[in-house]
XYZ file of C-alpha atoms in Angstrom:
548
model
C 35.113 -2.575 17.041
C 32.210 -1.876 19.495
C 29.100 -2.772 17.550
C 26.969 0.428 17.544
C 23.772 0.074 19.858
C 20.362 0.388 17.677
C 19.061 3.412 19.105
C 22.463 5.523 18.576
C 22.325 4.303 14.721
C 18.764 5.387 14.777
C 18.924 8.767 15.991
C 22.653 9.142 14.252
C 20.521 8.468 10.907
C 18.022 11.250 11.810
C 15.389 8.502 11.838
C 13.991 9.300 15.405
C 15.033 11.666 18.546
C 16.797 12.008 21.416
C 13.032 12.458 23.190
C 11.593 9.882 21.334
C 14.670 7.535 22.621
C 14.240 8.168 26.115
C 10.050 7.721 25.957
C 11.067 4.456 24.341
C 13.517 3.573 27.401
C 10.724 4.634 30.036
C 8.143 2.166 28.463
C 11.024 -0.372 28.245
C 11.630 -0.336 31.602
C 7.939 -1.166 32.434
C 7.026 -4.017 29.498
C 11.066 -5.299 29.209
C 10.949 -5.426 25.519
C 14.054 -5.091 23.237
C 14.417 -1.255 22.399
C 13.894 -1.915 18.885
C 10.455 -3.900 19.426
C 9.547 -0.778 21.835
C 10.426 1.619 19.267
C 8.661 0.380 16.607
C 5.404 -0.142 18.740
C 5.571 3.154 19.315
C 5.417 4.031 15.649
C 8.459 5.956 15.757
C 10.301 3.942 13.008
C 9.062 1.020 11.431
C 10.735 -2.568 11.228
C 11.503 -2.174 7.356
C 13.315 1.188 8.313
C 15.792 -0.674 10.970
C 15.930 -3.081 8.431
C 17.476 -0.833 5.419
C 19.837 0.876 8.111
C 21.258 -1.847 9.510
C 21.920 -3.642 6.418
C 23.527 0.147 5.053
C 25.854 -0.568 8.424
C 26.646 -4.216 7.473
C 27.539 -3.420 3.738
C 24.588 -5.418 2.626
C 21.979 -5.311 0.656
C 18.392 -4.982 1.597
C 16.041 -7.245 0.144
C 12.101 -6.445 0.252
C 10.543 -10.040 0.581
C 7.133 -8.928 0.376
C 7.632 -7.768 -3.531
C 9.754 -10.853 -5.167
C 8.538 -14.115 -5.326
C 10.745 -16.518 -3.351
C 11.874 -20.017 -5.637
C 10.289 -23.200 -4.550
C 13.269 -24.988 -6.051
C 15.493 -22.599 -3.198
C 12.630 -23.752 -0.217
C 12.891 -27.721 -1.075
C 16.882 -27.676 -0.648
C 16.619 -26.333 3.040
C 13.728 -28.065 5.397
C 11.500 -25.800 7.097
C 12.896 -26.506 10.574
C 16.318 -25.551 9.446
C 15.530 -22.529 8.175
C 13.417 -21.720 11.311
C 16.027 -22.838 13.571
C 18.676 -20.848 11.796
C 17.082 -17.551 11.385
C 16.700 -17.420 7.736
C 14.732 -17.485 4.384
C 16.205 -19.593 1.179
C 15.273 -16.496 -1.384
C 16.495 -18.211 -4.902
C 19.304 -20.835 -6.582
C 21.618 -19.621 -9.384
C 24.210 -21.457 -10.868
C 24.007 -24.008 -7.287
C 24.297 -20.662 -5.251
C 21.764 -20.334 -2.964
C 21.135 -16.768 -1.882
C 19.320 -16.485 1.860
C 17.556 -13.493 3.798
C 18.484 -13.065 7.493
C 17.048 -10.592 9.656
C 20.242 -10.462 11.681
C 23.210 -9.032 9.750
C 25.477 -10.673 12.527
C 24.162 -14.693 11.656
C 26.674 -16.570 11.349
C 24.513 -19.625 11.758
C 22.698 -19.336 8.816
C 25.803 -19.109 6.906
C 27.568 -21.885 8.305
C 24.246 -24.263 7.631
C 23.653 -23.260 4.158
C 27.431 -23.869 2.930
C 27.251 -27.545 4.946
C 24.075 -27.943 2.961
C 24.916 -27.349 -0.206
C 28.771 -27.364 0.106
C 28.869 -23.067 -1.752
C 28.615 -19.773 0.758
C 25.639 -18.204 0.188
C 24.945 -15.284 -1.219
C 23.160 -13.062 1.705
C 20.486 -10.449 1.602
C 18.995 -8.686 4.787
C 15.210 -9.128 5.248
C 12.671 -7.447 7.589
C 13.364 -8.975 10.276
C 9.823 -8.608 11.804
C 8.161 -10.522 8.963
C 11.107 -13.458 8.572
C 8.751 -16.186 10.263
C 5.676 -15.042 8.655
C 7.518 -15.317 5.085
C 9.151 -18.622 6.279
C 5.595 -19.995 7.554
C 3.698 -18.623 4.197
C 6.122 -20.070 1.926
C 6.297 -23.754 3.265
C 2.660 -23.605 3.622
C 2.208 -22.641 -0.290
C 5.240 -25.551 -0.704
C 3.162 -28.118 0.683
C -0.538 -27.172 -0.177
C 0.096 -26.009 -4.432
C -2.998 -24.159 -4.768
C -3.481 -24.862 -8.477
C -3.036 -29.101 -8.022
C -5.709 -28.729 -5.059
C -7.988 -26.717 -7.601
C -8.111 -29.099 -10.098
C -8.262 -31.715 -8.564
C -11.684 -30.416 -7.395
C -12.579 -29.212 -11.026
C -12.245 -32.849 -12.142
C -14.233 -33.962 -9.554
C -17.040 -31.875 -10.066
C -16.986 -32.412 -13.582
C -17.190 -35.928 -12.983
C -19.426 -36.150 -10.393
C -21.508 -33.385 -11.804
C -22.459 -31.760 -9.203
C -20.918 -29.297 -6.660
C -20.936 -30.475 -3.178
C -20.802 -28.492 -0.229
C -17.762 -29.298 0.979
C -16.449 -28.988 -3.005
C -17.338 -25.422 -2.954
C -16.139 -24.524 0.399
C -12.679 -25.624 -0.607
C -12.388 -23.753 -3.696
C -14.009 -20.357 -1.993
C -11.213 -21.012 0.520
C -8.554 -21.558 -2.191
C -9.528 -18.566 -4.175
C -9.210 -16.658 -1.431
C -5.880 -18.201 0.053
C -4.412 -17.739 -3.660
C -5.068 -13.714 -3.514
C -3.376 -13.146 -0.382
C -0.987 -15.911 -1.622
C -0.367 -13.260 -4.586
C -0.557 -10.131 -2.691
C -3.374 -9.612 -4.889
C -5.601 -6.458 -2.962
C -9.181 -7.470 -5.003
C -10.243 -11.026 -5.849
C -13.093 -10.445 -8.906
C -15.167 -13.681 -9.495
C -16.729 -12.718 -13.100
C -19.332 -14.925 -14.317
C -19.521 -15.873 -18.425
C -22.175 -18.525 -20.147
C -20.322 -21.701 -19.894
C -18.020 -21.051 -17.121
C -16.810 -18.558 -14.363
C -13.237 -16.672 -14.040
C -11.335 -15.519 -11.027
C -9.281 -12.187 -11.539
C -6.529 -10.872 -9.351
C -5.889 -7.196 -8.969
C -2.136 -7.457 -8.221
C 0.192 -4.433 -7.880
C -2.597 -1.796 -9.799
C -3.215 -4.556 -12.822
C -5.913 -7.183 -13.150
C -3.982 -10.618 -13.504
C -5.775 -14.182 -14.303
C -6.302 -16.542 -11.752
C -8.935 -19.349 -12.899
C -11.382 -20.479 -14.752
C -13.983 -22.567 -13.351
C -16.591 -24.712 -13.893
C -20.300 -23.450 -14.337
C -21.910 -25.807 -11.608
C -19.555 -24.207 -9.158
C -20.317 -20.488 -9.749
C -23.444 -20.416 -7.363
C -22.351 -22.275 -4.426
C -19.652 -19.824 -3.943
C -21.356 -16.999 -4.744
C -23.667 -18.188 -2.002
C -20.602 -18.756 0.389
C -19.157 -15.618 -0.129
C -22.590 -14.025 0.692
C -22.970 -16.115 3.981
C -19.651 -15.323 5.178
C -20.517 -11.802 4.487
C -24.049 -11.732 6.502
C -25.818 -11.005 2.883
C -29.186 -12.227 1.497
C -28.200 -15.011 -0.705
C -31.975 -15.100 -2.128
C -31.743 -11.662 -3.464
C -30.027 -11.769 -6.648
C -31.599 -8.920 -8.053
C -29.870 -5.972 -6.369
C -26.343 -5.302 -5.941
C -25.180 -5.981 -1.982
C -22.525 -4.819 0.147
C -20.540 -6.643 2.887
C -17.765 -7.644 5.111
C -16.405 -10.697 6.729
C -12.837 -11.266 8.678
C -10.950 -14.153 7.107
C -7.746 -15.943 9.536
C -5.020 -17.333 7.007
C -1.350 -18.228 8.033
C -2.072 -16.692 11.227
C -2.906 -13.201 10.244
C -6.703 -11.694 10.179
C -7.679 -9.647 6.746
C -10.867 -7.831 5.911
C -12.675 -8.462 3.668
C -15.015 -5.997 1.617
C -17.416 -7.923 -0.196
C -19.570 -5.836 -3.114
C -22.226 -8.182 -5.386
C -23.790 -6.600 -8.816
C -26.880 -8.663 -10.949
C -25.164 -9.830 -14.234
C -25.914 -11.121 -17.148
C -24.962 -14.489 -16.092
C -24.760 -14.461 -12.764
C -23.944 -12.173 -9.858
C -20.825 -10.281 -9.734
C -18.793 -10.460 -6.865
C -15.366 -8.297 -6.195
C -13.772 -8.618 -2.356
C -11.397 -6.272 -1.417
C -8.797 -7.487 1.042
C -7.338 -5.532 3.496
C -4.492 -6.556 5.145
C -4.506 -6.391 9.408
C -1.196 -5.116 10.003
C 0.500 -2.983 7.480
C 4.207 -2.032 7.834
C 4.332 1.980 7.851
C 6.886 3.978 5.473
C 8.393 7.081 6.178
C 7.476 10.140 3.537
C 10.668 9.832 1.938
C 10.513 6.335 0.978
C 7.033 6.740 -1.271
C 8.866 7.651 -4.729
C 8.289 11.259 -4.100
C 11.704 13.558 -5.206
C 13.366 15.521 -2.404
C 12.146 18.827 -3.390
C 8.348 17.211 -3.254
C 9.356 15.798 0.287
C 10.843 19.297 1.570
C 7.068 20.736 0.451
C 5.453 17.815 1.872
C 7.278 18.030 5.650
C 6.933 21.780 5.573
C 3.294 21.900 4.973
C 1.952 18.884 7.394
C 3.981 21.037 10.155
C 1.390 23.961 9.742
C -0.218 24.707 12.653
C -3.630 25.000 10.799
C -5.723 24.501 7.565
C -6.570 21.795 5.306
C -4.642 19.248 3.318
C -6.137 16.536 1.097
C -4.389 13.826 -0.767
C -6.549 12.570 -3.775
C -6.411 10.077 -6.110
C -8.549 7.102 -7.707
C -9.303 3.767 -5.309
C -5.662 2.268 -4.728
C -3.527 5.232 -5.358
C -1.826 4.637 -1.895
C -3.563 7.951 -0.707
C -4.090 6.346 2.647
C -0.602 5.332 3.172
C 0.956 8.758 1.765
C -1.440 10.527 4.355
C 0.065 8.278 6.857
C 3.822 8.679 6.291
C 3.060 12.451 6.295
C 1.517 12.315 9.286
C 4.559 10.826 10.979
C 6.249 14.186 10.634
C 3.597 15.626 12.974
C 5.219 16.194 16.487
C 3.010 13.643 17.855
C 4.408 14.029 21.915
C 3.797 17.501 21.497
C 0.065 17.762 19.360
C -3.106 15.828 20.109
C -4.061 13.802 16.813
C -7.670 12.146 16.194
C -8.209 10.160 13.546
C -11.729 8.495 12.012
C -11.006 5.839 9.491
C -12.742 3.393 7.759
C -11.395 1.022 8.544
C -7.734 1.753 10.879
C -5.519 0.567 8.624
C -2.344 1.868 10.628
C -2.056 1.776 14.278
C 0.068 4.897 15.688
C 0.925 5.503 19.358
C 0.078 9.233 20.063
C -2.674 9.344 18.036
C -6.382 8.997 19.501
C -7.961 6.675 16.469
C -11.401 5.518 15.773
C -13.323 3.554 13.274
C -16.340 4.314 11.222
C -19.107 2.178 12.449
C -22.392 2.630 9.947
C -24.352 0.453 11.609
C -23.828 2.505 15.482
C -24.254 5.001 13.091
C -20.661 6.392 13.625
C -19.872 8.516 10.198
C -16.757 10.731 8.896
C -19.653 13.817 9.833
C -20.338 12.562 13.064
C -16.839 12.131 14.151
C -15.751 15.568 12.468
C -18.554 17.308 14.764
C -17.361 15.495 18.380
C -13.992 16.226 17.281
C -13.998 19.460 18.414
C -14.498 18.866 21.563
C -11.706 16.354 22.163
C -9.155 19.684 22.175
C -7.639 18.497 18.862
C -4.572 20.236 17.317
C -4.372 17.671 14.523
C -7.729 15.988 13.004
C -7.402 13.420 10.285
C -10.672 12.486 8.694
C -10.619 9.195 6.775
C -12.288 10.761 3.358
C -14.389 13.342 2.233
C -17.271 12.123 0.639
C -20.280 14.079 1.484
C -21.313 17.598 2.008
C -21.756 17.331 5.701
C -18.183 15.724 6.482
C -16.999 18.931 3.584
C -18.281 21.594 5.520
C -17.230 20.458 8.818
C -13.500 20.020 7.974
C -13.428 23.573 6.393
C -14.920 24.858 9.227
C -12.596 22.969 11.625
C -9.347 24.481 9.365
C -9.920 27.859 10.022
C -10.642 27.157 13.538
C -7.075 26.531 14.114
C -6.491 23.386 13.560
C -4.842 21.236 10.759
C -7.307 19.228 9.475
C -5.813 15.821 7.500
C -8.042 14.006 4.392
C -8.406 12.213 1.393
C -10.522 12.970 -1.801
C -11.264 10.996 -4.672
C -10.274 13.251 -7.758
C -8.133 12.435 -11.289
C -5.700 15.448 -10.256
C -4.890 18.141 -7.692
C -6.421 21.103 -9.122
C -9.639 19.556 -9.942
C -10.069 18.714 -6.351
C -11.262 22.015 -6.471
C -14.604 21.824 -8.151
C -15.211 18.341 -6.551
C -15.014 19.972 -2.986
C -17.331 22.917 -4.675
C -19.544 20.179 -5.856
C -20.169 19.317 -2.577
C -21.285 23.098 -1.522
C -18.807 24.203 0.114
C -18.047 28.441 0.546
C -15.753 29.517 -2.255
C -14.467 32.223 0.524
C -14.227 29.550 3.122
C -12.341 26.642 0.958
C -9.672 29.535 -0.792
C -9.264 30.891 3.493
C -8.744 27.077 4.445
C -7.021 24.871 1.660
C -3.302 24.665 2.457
C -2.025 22.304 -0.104
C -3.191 19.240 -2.162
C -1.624 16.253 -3.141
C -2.308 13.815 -6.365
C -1.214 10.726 -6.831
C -0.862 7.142 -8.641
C 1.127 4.449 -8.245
C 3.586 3.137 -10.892
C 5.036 -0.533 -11.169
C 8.654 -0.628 -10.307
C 11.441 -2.498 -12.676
C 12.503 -5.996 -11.263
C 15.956 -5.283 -10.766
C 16.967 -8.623 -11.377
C 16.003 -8.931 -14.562
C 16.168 -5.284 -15.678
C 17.291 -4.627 -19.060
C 18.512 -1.497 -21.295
C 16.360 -0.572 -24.602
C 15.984 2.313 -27.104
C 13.563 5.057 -26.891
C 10.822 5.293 -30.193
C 10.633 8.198 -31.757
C 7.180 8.591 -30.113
C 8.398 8.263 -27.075
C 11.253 11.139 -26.998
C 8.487 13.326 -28.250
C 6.771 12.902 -24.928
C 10.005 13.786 -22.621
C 10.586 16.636 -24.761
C 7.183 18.251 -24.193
C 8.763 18.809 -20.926
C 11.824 19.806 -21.310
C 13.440 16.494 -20.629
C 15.830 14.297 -23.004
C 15.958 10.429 -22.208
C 19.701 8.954 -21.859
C 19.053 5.240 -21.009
C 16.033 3.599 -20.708
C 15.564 0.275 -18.566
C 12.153 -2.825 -18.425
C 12.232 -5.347 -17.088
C 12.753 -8.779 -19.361
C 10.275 -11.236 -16.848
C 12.206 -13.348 -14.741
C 11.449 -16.307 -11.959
C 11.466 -13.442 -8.683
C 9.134 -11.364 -10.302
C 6.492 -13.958 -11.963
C 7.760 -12.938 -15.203
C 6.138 -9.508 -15.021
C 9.066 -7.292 -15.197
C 7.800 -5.498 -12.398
C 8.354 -5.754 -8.826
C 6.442 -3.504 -6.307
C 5.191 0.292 -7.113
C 5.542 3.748 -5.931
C 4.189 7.076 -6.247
C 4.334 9.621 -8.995
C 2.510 13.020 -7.184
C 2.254 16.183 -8.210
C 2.387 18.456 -5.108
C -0.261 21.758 -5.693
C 0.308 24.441 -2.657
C -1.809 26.940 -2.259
C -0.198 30.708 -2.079
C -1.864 33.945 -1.617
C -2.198 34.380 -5.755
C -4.117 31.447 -5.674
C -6.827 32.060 -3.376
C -7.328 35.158 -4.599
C -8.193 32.495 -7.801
C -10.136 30.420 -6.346
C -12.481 32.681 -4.444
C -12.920 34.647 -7.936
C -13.986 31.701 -9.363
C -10.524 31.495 -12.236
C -11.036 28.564 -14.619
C -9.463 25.288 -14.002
C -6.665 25.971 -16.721
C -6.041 29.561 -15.367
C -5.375 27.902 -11.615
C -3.196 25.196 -12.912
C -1.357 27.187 -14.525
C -0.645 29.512 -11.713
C 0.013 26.159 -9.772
C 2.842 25.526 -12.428
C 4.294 28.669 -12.060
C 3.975 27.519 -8.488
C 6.354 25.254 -8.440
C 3.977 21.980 -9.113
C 5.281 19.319 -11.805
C 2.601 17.665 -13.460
C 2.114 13.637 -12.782
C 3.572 13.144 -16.527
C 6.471 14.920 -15.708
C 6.957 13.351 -12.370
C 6.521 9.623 -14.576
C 9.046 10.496 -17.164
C 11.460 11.311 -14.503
C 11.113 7.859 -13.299
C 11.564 6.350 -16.301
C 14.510 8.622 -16.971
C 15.943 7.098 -13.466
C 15.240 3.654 -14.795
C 12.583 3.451 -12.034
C 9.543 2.902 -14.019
C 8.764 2.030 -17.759
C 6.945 3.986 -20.833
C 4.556 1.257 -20.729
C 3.490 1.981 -16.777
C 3.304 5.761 -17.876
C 1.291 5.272 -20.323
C -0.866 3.141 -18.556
C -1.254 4.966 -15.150
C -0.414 9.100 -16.643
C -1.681 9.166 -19.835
C-alpha cells in the first residue's frame, strides 16, 4: 500500500487546509525543509498533533513523554548512543519487556536493536517526534549526574567543613534549579525556617517537597539568586522583583525571580518559564465538544471582547492561544503584546512588554490602532488604562483577545467595573468569557476502580448527574507515585446574549446574571469537574481541591 504523504493525512484529518498546504509548499521551496518541519513552523499544526495522527494511522498508541517519568532501570539497559543512533527512547521494563518511544512509526531499527538487546520485542509507543533527542539528552544527563547524591554530598560537606563556600553554594543554586526543570516543576519556592531552609516544587498545580537544607547555606544562595537576577543583595528589608535567563540541557528558560523579608530569612519563589512551548489545538484542552463549538464560533467574530480568566497557572495563556489558532490568520492581521511571548505564531505581528523602555499592555493597546489590526490580543488586563482601551478598541470593530485574573466568569464582571470601566460600554463590547482551572489527570497506568461515599454522590446529584464507575490512580513508578499524570481544563464557557447586557448595563446582581448565564447554556466549573470524574478523567480529590 502507498504510504499516505503527511500533508494529505493532515488536511484529510481536518487539521490544516488546502491554502495553508500550498503556503507551506511555497516556503518549502525557498528554505528546503521537510513539509512537516515547514508546517509546524508555520504554526499551522503542532509536532504533538502529527504525532497523535500518525500514530492513529499506524494502530499505535501515543505516548506523551513530557507527563510520565521515564525508568532509569529501562535507560541503563540501552547506552545512550544506541538509543540515539536508533531513533528511540527506552520508556519502562515490565516483566523483562522493555517498552520504547519512536518518533517514526515506520522504525524498524529500533525494533530490531532492542529485541538483540534484550532477546523480547518491545513493546512500542509513538513519541513527539520533535522532542525525542531532547528527552533522550535530559534523561541520560539526569542518569549520570543524580541530583539528590550530588546534593548531599555537598550538605555533608558543609556540615563538616562548616562553612559554605562559594563554589558550595553555586552548585546547589544550580542543582535546585536543574532539579525543577528536571521535575517539570513551573515555581521553585526556597522557604526559610530557624534551623534550616526547604526547597518546594510547584509541580502540575500542587506544591511537592524537594529539600531541606542546611542553615549556613540559606544566604549564599539567596545572594546568588539575587545576583543572577540584577537585585540588591544588601537590601533585605523590602520585597524585590527580578529576572534572569538560565541555559540547561540546551534549552534557555526564564526565570521570574520575586524576594519577600521573613521571619527568618528572605523569601524567594522563581517562576520558570519554559522557551519553547509546544502549542495545542482548542480541542485538545479538556474542554467538551459543545464548549469547543461555543469556543470556535465566538473567536471567529469579527468584533468585541473576549477574556479568559482564571487564578496564576490556570493555563489561561495557553487556552487563549489554542483559540486563537482558529482565527483565519492569512486572511486577518493579529497583534499581540505579551509579557513575556510565550508562543511564537507565524501570521501574527507579536511584541513583548518591556517596563524598563517603558513598553506597557496600555501603551501597546494605544499604537495598536494604528497598525490596521483586525485581531488585537493584549497579554492581561490589569489596570484601568489597558481596561478602557480594549473596550474602546471592541466596539471599534475589532476583536480584541485578553486575560483577567478572576475566581469565575461572571465575576469578571465587577473586576473589569472595578477598574472604571462604562457599564454601557463593557455590556456593548463583552462577547463572551471564559473561566478556568486545571485538574490533575489519572495515570493511566496505574488507574484503579473505587466506590463513591455517600458524600460524594450527594455532590453529582446536586447536578443532576449519577456516578457509574469511578477511577484514581493507585501511585505507580511512571507517575512518581502520584496517581496523576498531566492536567487539563475544567471551564465554564459564559456568552453574552442580548438578555444579558440588558443585565449588565442595569446593574442586575451577580446571582441574577449567573443565573441568566445558566439558563444560557453555561455549566458551572463543578459540573464541568464531576463530568470528568464521571469519565474517569479526574478524581473527587482534584475536585475538591481545585472546584470546591
Amino acid at each position: 500500500m502507498k504510504p499516505i504523504r503527511i500533508g494529505e493525512l493532515l488536511k484529510e484529518k481536518g487539521v490544516i487546509t488546502e491554502k495553508q498546504v500550498n503556503i507551506s509548499l511555497a516556503q518549502q521551496r525557498i528554505t528546503g525543509n521537510l513539509l512537516g518541519d515547514t508546517l509546524i513552523k508555520l504554526g499551522f499544526v503542532s509536532s504533538r498533533e502529527i504525532a497523535e495522527i500518525m500514530a492513529g494511522q499506524a494502530g499505535l498508541e501515543f505516548f506523551d513523554i513530557n507527563q510520565y517519568s521515564i525508568s532509569e532501570d529501562a535507560l541503563k539497559l540501552i547506552p545512550k548512543d544506541v538509543a540515539e543512533k536508533s531513533g528511540f527512547v527506552p520508556l519502562s521494563i515490565d516483566n523483562g519487556i522493555l517498552s520504547i518511544g519512536v518518533g517514526n512509526p515506520s522504525n524498524i531499527l529500533a525494533v530490531d536493536v532492542v529485541t538483540r538487546l534484550t532477546k523480547k520485542a518491545p513493546v512500542i509507543y509513538l513519541v513527539d517526534e520533535a522532542i525525542i533527542g531532547d528527552v533522550i539528552e535530559r534523561a541520560y544527563f539526569f542518569l549520570e549526574n543524580p541530583i539528590q547524591k550530588q546534593i548531599e554530598v555537598l550538605i555533608n560537606t558543609v556540615k563538616s567543613s562548616g562553612t559554605a563556600s562559594g563554589p558550595t553554594v553555586t552548585s546547589l543554586t544550580d542543582l535546585i534549579i536543574i532539579d525543577a526543570i528536571r521535575k517539570h516543576a513551573t515555581d521553585v519556592h526556597i522557604n526559610p525556617e530557624a534551623d534550616v531552609f526547604n526547597v518546594m516544587y510547584r509541580i502540575d498545580g500542587v506544591l511537592q517537597y524537594g529539600h531541606c537544607l542546611p542553615k549556613l547555606c540559606q544566604s549564599g544562595i539567596v545572594s546568588r539568586i539575587k545576583i543572577l537576577s540584577q537585585l540588591d543583595i544588601a537590601e533585605q528589608r523590602l520585597p524585590q522583583d527580578g529576572s534572569f535567563s538560565y541555559a540547561a540541557l540546551k534549552k534557555s528558560y526564564d526565570m521570574r525571580v520575586s524576594t519577600v523579608p521573613a521571619m527568618h530569612g528572605e523569601n524567594v519563589v522563581i517562576r520558570i518559564l519554559a522557551g519553547s512551548v509546544s502549542m495545542l489545538n482548542i480541542g485538545a484542552l479538556g474542554f467538551n465538544p459543545p464548549d469547543v463549538r461555543k469556543i470556535k464560533t465566538v473567536f471567529n467574530k469579527p468584533y468585541g471582547i473576549i477574556l479568559i480568566v482564571g487564578p496564576t497557572g490556570s493555563g489561561k495563556t495557553t487556552t487563549l492561544y489554542a483559540a486563537l489558532r482558529e482565527v483565519n490568520l492569512l486572511e486577518k492581521n493579529v497583534l499581540t503584546v505579551e509579557d513575556p511571548v510565550e508562543y511564537r505564531l507565524s501570521f501574527v505581528k507579536q511584541t513583548q512588554v518591556n517596563e524598563k523602555a517603558g513598553y506597557d499592555f496600555a501603551l501597546a493597546g494605544r499604537n495598536f490602532m494604528r497598525q490596521d489590526p483586525d485581531v488585537m490580543l493584549l497579554g492581561e488586563i490589569r489596570d484601568e488604562e489597558t481596561a478602557k482601551i480594549a473596550i474602546r478598541a471592541s466596539i471599534t470593530g475589532h476583536l480584541v483577545l485578553s486575560t483577567l485574573h478572576s475566581n469565575d466568569a461572571v465575576t469578571s464582571i465587577p473586576r473589569l467595573l472595578d477598574f472604571n470601566v462604562d457599564r454601557f460600554m463593557l455590556s456593548a463590547s463583552l462577547l463572551a468569557v471564559m473561566a478556568q482551572r486545571l485538574v490533575r489527570k489519572i495515570c493511566r497506568f496505574c488507574k484503579s476502580e473505587y466506590a463513591l461515599n455517600d458524600e460524594e454522590r450527594q455532590f453529582f446529584r446536586e447536578f443532576g448527574m449519577e456516578a457509574g464507575k469511578v477511577f484514581k490512580g493507585k501511585g505507580c513508578e511512571k507517575c512518581n507515585d502520584t496517581g496523576y499524570a498531566g492536567r487539563t481544563a475544567i471551564g465554564e464557557i459564559f456568552l453574552v446574549d442580548d438578555n444579558i447586557r440588558e443585565l449588565i448595563y442595569s446593574a442586575a446582581s451577580i446571582n441574577t446574571v449567573k443565573e441568566a448565564a445558566i439558563k444560557n447554556g453555561m455549566k458551572p466549573f463543578r459540573a464541568d469537574a464531576l463530568r470528568k470524574v464521571a469519565e474517569g478523567v479526574t478524581t473527587m480529590d482534584e475536585v475538591m481541591r481545585v472546584a470546591g
